[in-house]
XYZ file of C-alpha atoms in Angstrom:
86
model
C 0.000 0.000 0.000
C 1.289 3.460 -0.808
C 1.968 6.240 1.680
C -1.266 7.985 0.684
C -3.250 4.810 1.309
C -1.806 4.495 4.803
C -2.609 8.128 5.537
C -6.219 7.643 4.408
C -6.563 4.433 6.428
C -5.144 6.162 9.497
C -7.567 9.076 9.091
C -10.577 6.796 8.567
C -9.662 4.672 11.567
C -9.364 7.687 13.824
C -12.611 9.144 12.465
C -14.412 5.860 13.227
C -13.074 5.902 16.760
C -13.887 9.585 17.218
C -17.497 9.059 16.156
C -18.282 5.673 17.707
C -16.738 6.052 21.173
C -18.558 9.247 22.244
C -21.833 7.920 20.874
C -21.486 4.740 22.935
C -20.573 6.700 26.066
C -23.371 9.226 25.588
C -25.886 6.450 25.003
C -24.981 4.748 28.274
C -25.079 7.959 30.289
C -28.237 9.420 28.714
C -30.585 6.573 27.834
C -33.251 8.905 26.481
C -31.010 10.309 23.758
C -32.737 8.802 20.730
C -31.095 11.174 18.279
C -27.686 9.626 19.016
C -28.709 6.145 17.958
C -30.529 6.697 14.661
C -30.451 3.514 12.549
C -28.912 1.541 15.418
C -32.360 1.382 17.025
C -33.128 -1.545 14.709
C -30.374 -3.745 16.175
C -31.281 -6.590 18.510
C -30.018 -6.498 22.075
C -31.300 -3.095 23.066
C -28.894 -0.731 24.775
C -26.297 -3.414 25.484
C -26.214 -4.615 21.871
C -25.829 -1.083 20.513
C -23.145 -0.197 23.023
C -21.160 -3.364 22.308
C -21.393 -2.747 18.570
C -20.213 0.854 18.883
C -17.354 -0.172 21.160
C -16.284 -2.791 18.620
C -16.435 -0.220 15.817
C -14.312 2.151 17.900
C -11.795 -0.627 18.644
C -11.541 -1.553 14.967
C -11.022 2.104 14.083
C -8.259 2.427 16.659
C -6.620 -0.795 15.464
C -6.649 0.193 11.784
C -5.535 3.731 12.517
C -2.734 2.540 14.770
C -1.584 -0.084 12.295
C -1.462 2.468 9.485
C 0.371 4.937 11.731
C 3.016 2.346 12.616
C 3.444 1.420 8.954
C 3.976 5.089 8.095
C 6.575 5.435 10.846
C 8.471 2.340 9.765
C 8.424 3.471 6.124
C 9.745 6.896 7.110
C 12.491 5.292 9.198
C 13.839 3.253 6.280
C 14.979 6.293 4.355
C 16.502 8.080 7.341
C 20.239 7.830 7.971
C 21.226 5.500 10.753
C 23.166 6.396 13.892
C 26.741 7.414 13.243
C 26.169 8.219 9.567
C 26.345 11.794 8.500
């Protein structure tokens, strides 16, 4: 994958985490907040099912974003001069 692809994957992963985590937290703290759930109201399991799903989405976003970030760092480190050179 190219550098641009890793940057996009990192941004998408962090955006997923930034959207899913607060929604899950807000839903647990304010159970009457129907506007936060939207289409997730159709999922089975009620509040617990929605919260688990959003936490999983946030975890996947963090994992993909972190993986892409590490790949970008390792790719940037390959071209850098090593210790004692230069």
